[in-house]
Amino acid sequence: MIDYKKQVNDNYTLHLINTTRFKQINISVRFTKSYEKNTGAYLKLLERILPFNGTKKYRRIKDINKKLESLYRTSLTSTFFCLSKNMTFEINMGIVNPKYTEDTLLHDSCEMLREILFNPKIEDEQFNGEVFEIEKDNLIKSILNVKDSPDTYGRLKFEEKFLSGTVYAENNYKNIKLFENLENKELYQIYKGLFTDYKVDILVCGDFENLDIQKEISFVMKDVKQNDKTNKDLYYKIKKKEKLEEKESMQIMQSSLFVGCTIDNLTEEERNYRLILYNTILGSMNNSVLFMNVREKNSLCYHVGSYINRFTDTIEIESGINKKNYEKTLSIIDESLRNMEDKKVIETNIVNAKKTIEIAQNDFYDNMNKIMTYYFMNEFTNIPSIEERRLKVKDVTVDEICELAKKVRLSYVFLLEGVNEKN
Amino acid sequence: MKKIDFNYDEIVNYYKLPNGLRVYLYKTNKTKNFYVTVSTRFGADVMKYKKGNKTYEVTKGSAHFLEHRVMDFSKNKDAADKISEFGSMANAYTTYNGTNYNIFGHENIIENIELLFDRVFKADIKDEDVENERGIILEEYDMYFDDPYFILHNNLSENIFTDSSKRFPVLGTRDGIKSVCGNELRRLYRDFYRIDNMFVIVSGDFNEEEVISFITNYTKDIKVTSDKPKVIKAREKEIVITPYEEISMPVNESKVIVGYKSKMLKDMLDVKQKSILSMVLGNVFGLSGEAYEELNKKGIKRFNWGFENSDGYFLIYFKASTNEIDVFLEIIDKYINKLNMDEEALERKKRAKLSTLILSFENILDVEDRIASEVFTYNKVINDRDNIIKSITFSEVNKLLKSINLESKSVLKIKGE
């Protein structure tokens, strides 16, 4: 059971998500505004700078970590991420519930959160110069290192083209020049802007007394003013494309195949319920159409799966294959998409797919991140509740899935071709 | 039935059936789902065994290949359809210590268990299916060998161990995958998928009486023969096979790994030794350590460390993605030679370890994973880990530190082509 309360203050919105399900309490502070490439690059660096820079009280990273370990390893992590057209800088704290440790743990951990977020060691209106240079250099190297992870690199290259014109086509590898030009003083200005120019959400999930949390959070966030500059229309219209195939070679054994599908004129009802069911049947359940056709019947791959992006109305199919099987695999994927228009195929799978979705829906309550993400996303767009989705997905019919299948177009294919293939 | 108390309000019920099958039941109303696993203590570390008068060499990768054939749904479409009908998800994995078959679902738990048991206890391994599977496993093998970080660890193990199974990946070797045959897989299945070598874990929302009674009935006719195979353990030696290797492959940034092989103490609990080692390494190379700080200052950030144990030895390793390989090796060498932990750090690290234990029952998959990995490794559940951690003394830390031998060392570098 989740007891949710939202409290909108002048300086922040507090989401109290009370559940006895977990022994951990999670506090997530999120600063959000419309995506802007350059600021995004700075915030990406800030996620590395904030703890490593040290604070006024804890001068070095090891001092910070010694303190956190003494607090039963309270975790403090900062992350930058994009939610469609918005970008968010998050600092997340996870603590073991004081019930199992010590009464003062919540307060002491919140003090650490405040120290790291608001009291970094600053000299001459900038972060520590040495830390800045080290973290910037390492960020650049990490970005370039994506080529050492072929699957991730392949996906970046694929999305650059397939989702061009959207945030999803932007990636750090492509925008490496931006990172090379980051300046310390500008980073400090952007950091200060977090407390004046962003929408601020604080999500607390776990088993706690609301009054205790409200008191702690008002202490932590006392110096913040929020300013909502977020984008409330998160949906993109991806242009229908003529099927386009592109390849890039790499010195690897296994080739990675990415197939992008666009969907014409998706309705809200289709996006919220039918598309989930469609994708489960196509490529995410046990005996999905893709799994059966590509792997089981033709032994063409070790893995194959499909994923939806609700903000672009697209489906992405990914598979690891042997390059000699490229044409055949692609033709079977194409055939599988057409199979989805066949009532018999959907009839065979629809009941099972609904049950698979139900398991994932149950899992929602077992996963703090999913719970917090749901309430956070609802600040920007209307996502039906898990129980509403449960009821509506149950009612989706075979005909509705087949109708949806007719709107799906195979639009773009990218092959990261392994040239070291062995037999 | 025996109640195993894990502290922090968490209890697991344990049953040992007359045929030797062990069953662990963790019932909770925290979730609406359930997770059922059946495992055998047969993994990639069985390389040789004796049964009766005969000694058998095991082809590399057989345990993993067998997993693919046991969890065979392409040839058992009815079972696959049934699993899909319940909306459940079935999977399997192989480690050095064992093989695990699992099913995750939310309704019809008894039917789910039956489907899983039918696969695992009644596997039918046909030659033609073995042939069909070979291609899929070779694809899986290739996928791993495209990853320089996998190669780093894989080749270090091959270089540092003399006889241990860790010299080869769980997947085996390309030759092993190509040569293993149906006859061998059927024999291994008979010899190691014995009910007294197996255990079942059920966690989540279920009716306990119903579940235990089904498992008891299903397995009551499975006979245990007396000719139990005896695994011939590898006799690992103190030396390393290859102290240094350099590989060229198309990487953006060079990679390096350095490993130290050191004998474990015979008169201290394994669990305690591992806890101490993890705390000591964390104290020096973790975020609160001196070595971490120095590496950080030199711009070496993409590095990690860890350890594993095999055949009485620890392998302590440090790996990095950096073009400053020599600087990295110099810093590791400097600090590994002065591993230390004072009493304040010991108490602090103990608290950090305890938090991991308190949170280890947060979800049913984690609970299963904790129990399964303990039974794979120790052949029993270690439910008093928190007392073991609390009882660690400063002199025990020093005893372990003194025993660490840094002579058996191997370095592997991967440089761009």
CSV table of C-alpha atoms in Angstrom, one decimal, chain A residues 214-391:
chain,number,residue,atom,x,y,z
A,214,GLN,CA,8.8,17.8,6.4
A,215,LYS,CA,10.9,19.3,9.2
A,216,GLU,CA,14.2,17.8,7.8
A,217,ILE,CA,13.5,18.8,4.2
A,218,SER,CA,12.5,22.4,5.2
A,219,PHE,CA,15.9,22.6,6.9
A,220,VAL,CA,17.8,21.1,3.9
A,221,MET,CA,16.0,23.3,1.3
A,222,LYS,CA,15.7,26.5,3.2
A,223,ASP,CA,17.9,28.5,0.6
A,224,VAL,CA,16.1,27.4,-2.5
A,225,LYS,CA,13.6,29.3,-4.7
A,226,GLN,CA,12.0,27.4,-7.5
A,227,ASN,CA,11.2,28.8,-10.9
A,228,ASP,CA,9.3,26.5,-13.2
A,229,LYS,CA,10.7,26.7,-16.8
A,230,THR,CA,9.9,23.1,-17.7
A,231,ASN,CA,8.4,21.9,-20.9
A,232,LYS,CA,4.9,20.5,-20.4
A,233,ASP,CA,4.5,19.1,-23.9
A,234,LEU,CA,6.9,16.2,-23.9
A,235,TYR,CA,5.7,14.5,-27.1
A,236,TYR,CA,7.6,14.6,-30.4
A,237,LYS,CA,6.2,14.0,-33.8
A,238,ILE,CA,8.7,11.8,-35.6
A,239,LYS,CA,8.5,12.2,-39.4
A,240,LYS,CA,7.5,9.1,-41.3
A,241,LYS,CA,10.6,8.0,-43.2
A,242,GLU,CA,11.3,6.0,-46.2
A,243,LYS,CA,13.1,2.8,-45.1
A,244,LEU,CA,16.7,3.6,-44.9
A,245,GLU,CA,19.5,1.2,-44.2
A,246,GLU,CA,22.9,2.2,-43.0
A,247,LYS,CA,26.0,0.3,-41.8
A,248,GLU,CA,29.2,1.0,-39.9
A,249,SER,CA,32.0,-1.4,-39.5
A,250,MET,CA,33.9,-2.2,-36.3
A,251,GLN,CA,36.6,-4.6,-35.3
A,252,ILE,CA,34.3,-6.8,-33.3
A,253,MET,CA,33.0,-10.4,-33.8
A,254,GLN,CA,29.2,-10.0,-33.3
A,255,SER,CA,27.2,-7.5,-35.3
A,256,SER,CA,24.5,-5.4,-33.6
A,257,LEU,CA,21.3,-4.8,-35.6
A,258,PHE,CA,19.0,-1.9,-34.7
A,259,VAL,CA,15.6,-1.5,-36.4
A,260,GLY,CA,13.5,1.6,-35.8
A,261,CYS,CA,9.7,1.7,-36.3
A,262,THR,CA,7.5,4.7,-36.4
A,263,ILE,CA,3.8,4.7,-35.6
A,264,ASP,CA,1.4,6.9,-37.5
A,265,ASN,CA,-1.2,8.9,-35.6
A,266,LEU,CA,-1.1,7.2,-32.3
A,267,THR,CA,-4.0,8.1,-30.0
A,268,GLU,CA,-3.7,8.6,-26.3
A,269,GLU,CA,-5.6,5.4,-25.6
A,270,GLU,CA,-3.2,3.5,-27.9
A,271,ARG,CA,-0.1,5.0,-26.3
A,272,ASN,CA,-1.1,4.4,-22.7
A,273,TYR,CA,-2.5,0.8,-23.0
A,274,ARG,CA,-2.5,-0.8,-26.5
A,275,LEU,CA,1.1,0.0,-27.3
A,276,ILE,CA,2.3,-1.7,-24.1
A,277,LEU,CA,0.5,-4.8,-25.1
A,278,TYR,CA,1.6,-4.6,-28.7
A,279,ASN,CA,5.3,-4.4,-27.7
A,280,THR,CA,5.0,-7.2,-25.2
A,281,ILE,CA,3.7,-9.5,-27.9
A,282,LEU,CA,6.2,-8.3,-30.5
A,283,GLY,CA,9.4,-8.4,-28.5
A,284,SER,CA,9.3,-8.4,-24.7
A,285,MET,CA,7.5,-11.5,-23.5
A,286,ASN,CA,8.8,-15.0,-23.1
A,287,ASN,CA,7.7,-16.4,-26.5
A,288,SER,CA,7.4,-13.0,-28.2
A,289,VAL,CA,6.9,-13.0,-32.0
A,290,LEU,CA,10.4,-11.8,-32.6
A,291,PHE,CA,12.0,-14.3,-30.2
A,292,MET,CA,10.2,-17.2,-31.8
A,293,ASN,CA,10.8,-16.1,-35.3
A,294,VAL,CA,14.4,-14.9,-35.1
A,295,ARG,CA,15.9,-17.0,-32.4
A,296,GLU,CA,13.9,-20.2,-31.9
A,297,LYS,CA,12.8,-21.0,-35.5
A,298,ASN,CA,15.9,-19.7,-37.3
A,299,SER,CA,18.7,-19.7,-34.7
A,300,LEU,CA,19.8,-16.3,-36.0
A,301,CYS,CA,20.8,-14.6,-32.8
A,302,TYR,CA,21.5,-14.9,-29.1
A,303,HIS,CA,19.2,-12.1,-28.1
A,304,VAL,CA,16.4,-10.1,-29.7
A,305,GLY,CA,14.0,-7.6,-28.1
A,306,SER,CA,11.9,-4.6,-28.7
A,307,TYR,CA,11.4,-1.4,-26.7
A,308,ILE,CA,9.0,1.5,-26.9
A,309,ASN,CA,9.6,5.2,-26.4
A,310,ARG,CA,6.3,6.8,-25.4
A,311,PHE,CA,7.5,10.3,-26.1
A,312,THR,CA,8.4,9.7,-29.7
A,313,ASP,CA,5.8,7.1,-30.6
A,314,THR,CA,8.5,4.7,-31.8
A,315,ILE,CA,9.6,1.1,-31.3
A,316,GLU,CA,13.2,0.0,-31.4
A,317,ILE,CA,14.2,-3.6,-32.1
A,318,GLU,CA,17.7,-4.7,-31.2
A,319,SER,CA,19.5,-8.0,-31.9
A,320,GLY,CA,23.0,-9.4,-31.8
A,321,ILE,CA,23.7,-11.3,-35.0
A,322,ASN,CA,26.3,-12.8,-37.3
A,323,LYS,CA,26.8,-10.4,-40.2
A,324,LYS,CA,26.2,-13.1,-42.8
A,325,ASN,CA,22.6,-13.4,-41.4
A,326,TYR,CA,21.8,-9.7,-41.8
A,327,GLU,CA,19.5,-9.8,-44.8
A,328,LYS,CA,17.7,-12.9,-43.5
A,329,THR,CA,17.2,-11.4,-40.0
A,330,LEU,CA,16.0,-8.2,-41.3
A,331,SER,CA,13.5,-9.9,-43.6
A,332,ILE,CA,12.2,-12.0,-40.6
A,333,ILE,CA,11.9,-8.9,-38.5
A,334,ASP,CA,9.9,-7.3,-41.3
A,335,GLU,CA,7.7,-10.4,-41.6
A,336,SER,CA,7.2,-10.4,-37.8
A,337,LEU,CA,5.9,-6.8,-37.9
A,338,ARG,CA,3.4,-7.9,-40.5
A,339,ASN,CA,2.5,-11.0,-38.4
A,340,MET,CA,1.3,-8.5,-35.8
A,341,GLU,CA,-1.6,-7.6,-38.1
A,342,ASP,CA,-2.7,-11.2,-38.1
A,343,LYS,CA,-5.6,-11.8,-35.7
A,344,LYS,CA,-4.6,-15.4,-35.2
A,345,VAL,CA,-1.1,-14.4,-34.1
A,346,ILE,CA,-2.5,-11.9,-31.6
A,347,GLU,CA,-5.2,-14.3,-30.4
A,348,THR,CA,-2.6,-16.8,-29.6
A,349,ASN,CA,-0.6,-14.4,-27.5
A,350,ILE,CA,-2.8,-11.7,-26.1
A,351,VAL,CA,-3.9,-13.5,-22.9
A,352,ASN,CA,-0.4,-14.4,-22.0
A,353,ALA,CA,0.9,-11.0,-22.8
A,354,LYS,CA,-1.7,-9.4,-20.4
A,355,LYS,CA,-0.4,-11.7,-17.7
A,356,THR,CA,3.2,-10.8,-18.4
A,357,ILE,CA,2.3,-7.2,-18.1
A,358,GLU,CA,0.5,-7.9,-14.8
A,359,ILE,CA,3.7,-9.2,-13.3
A,360,ALA,CA,5.6,-6.1,-14.4
A,361,GLN,CA,2.7,-4.0,-12.8
A,362,ASN,CA,3.1,-5.9,-9.5
A,363,ASP,CA,6.8,-5.3,-9.7
A,364,PHE,CA,6.1,-1.5,-9.6
A,365,TYR,CA,5.3,-1.7,-5.9
A,366,ASP,CA,8.6,-3.6,-5.3
A,367,ASN,CA,10.8,-1.0,-6.9
A,368,MET,CA,11.4,2.4,-5.3
A,369,ASN,CA,12.8,3.9,-8.5
A,370,LYS,CA,9.7,3.0,-10.5
A,371,ILE,CA,7.5,4.5,-7.8
A,372,MET,CA,9.4,7.7,-7.6
A,373,THR,CA,9.6,8.0,-11.4
A,374,TYR,CA,5.9,7.6,-11.7
A,375,TYR,CA,5.1,10.5,-9.4
A,376,PHE,CA,7.8,12.6,-10.9
A,377,MET,CA,6.7,12.1,-14.5
A,378,ASN,CA,3.2,13.1,-13.5
A,379,GLU,CA,4.5,16.6,-12.8
A,380,PHE,CA,4.9,17.0,-16.5
A,381,THR,CA,2.5,14.7,-18.3
A,382,ASN,CA,-0.5,12.6,-17.4
A,383,ILE,CA,0.5,9.0,-16.9
A,384,PRO,CA,-2.3,6.8,-15.8
A,385,SER,CA,-1.9,5.1,-12.5
A,386,ILE,CA,-0.6,1.6,-12.3
A,387,GLU,CA,-4.1,0.3,-11.3
A,388,GLU,CA,-5.8,2.3,-14.1
A,389,ARG,CA,-3.3,0.7,-16.5
A,390,ARG,CA,-4.0,-2.7,-15.1
A,391,LEU,CA,-7.7,-2.4,-15.7
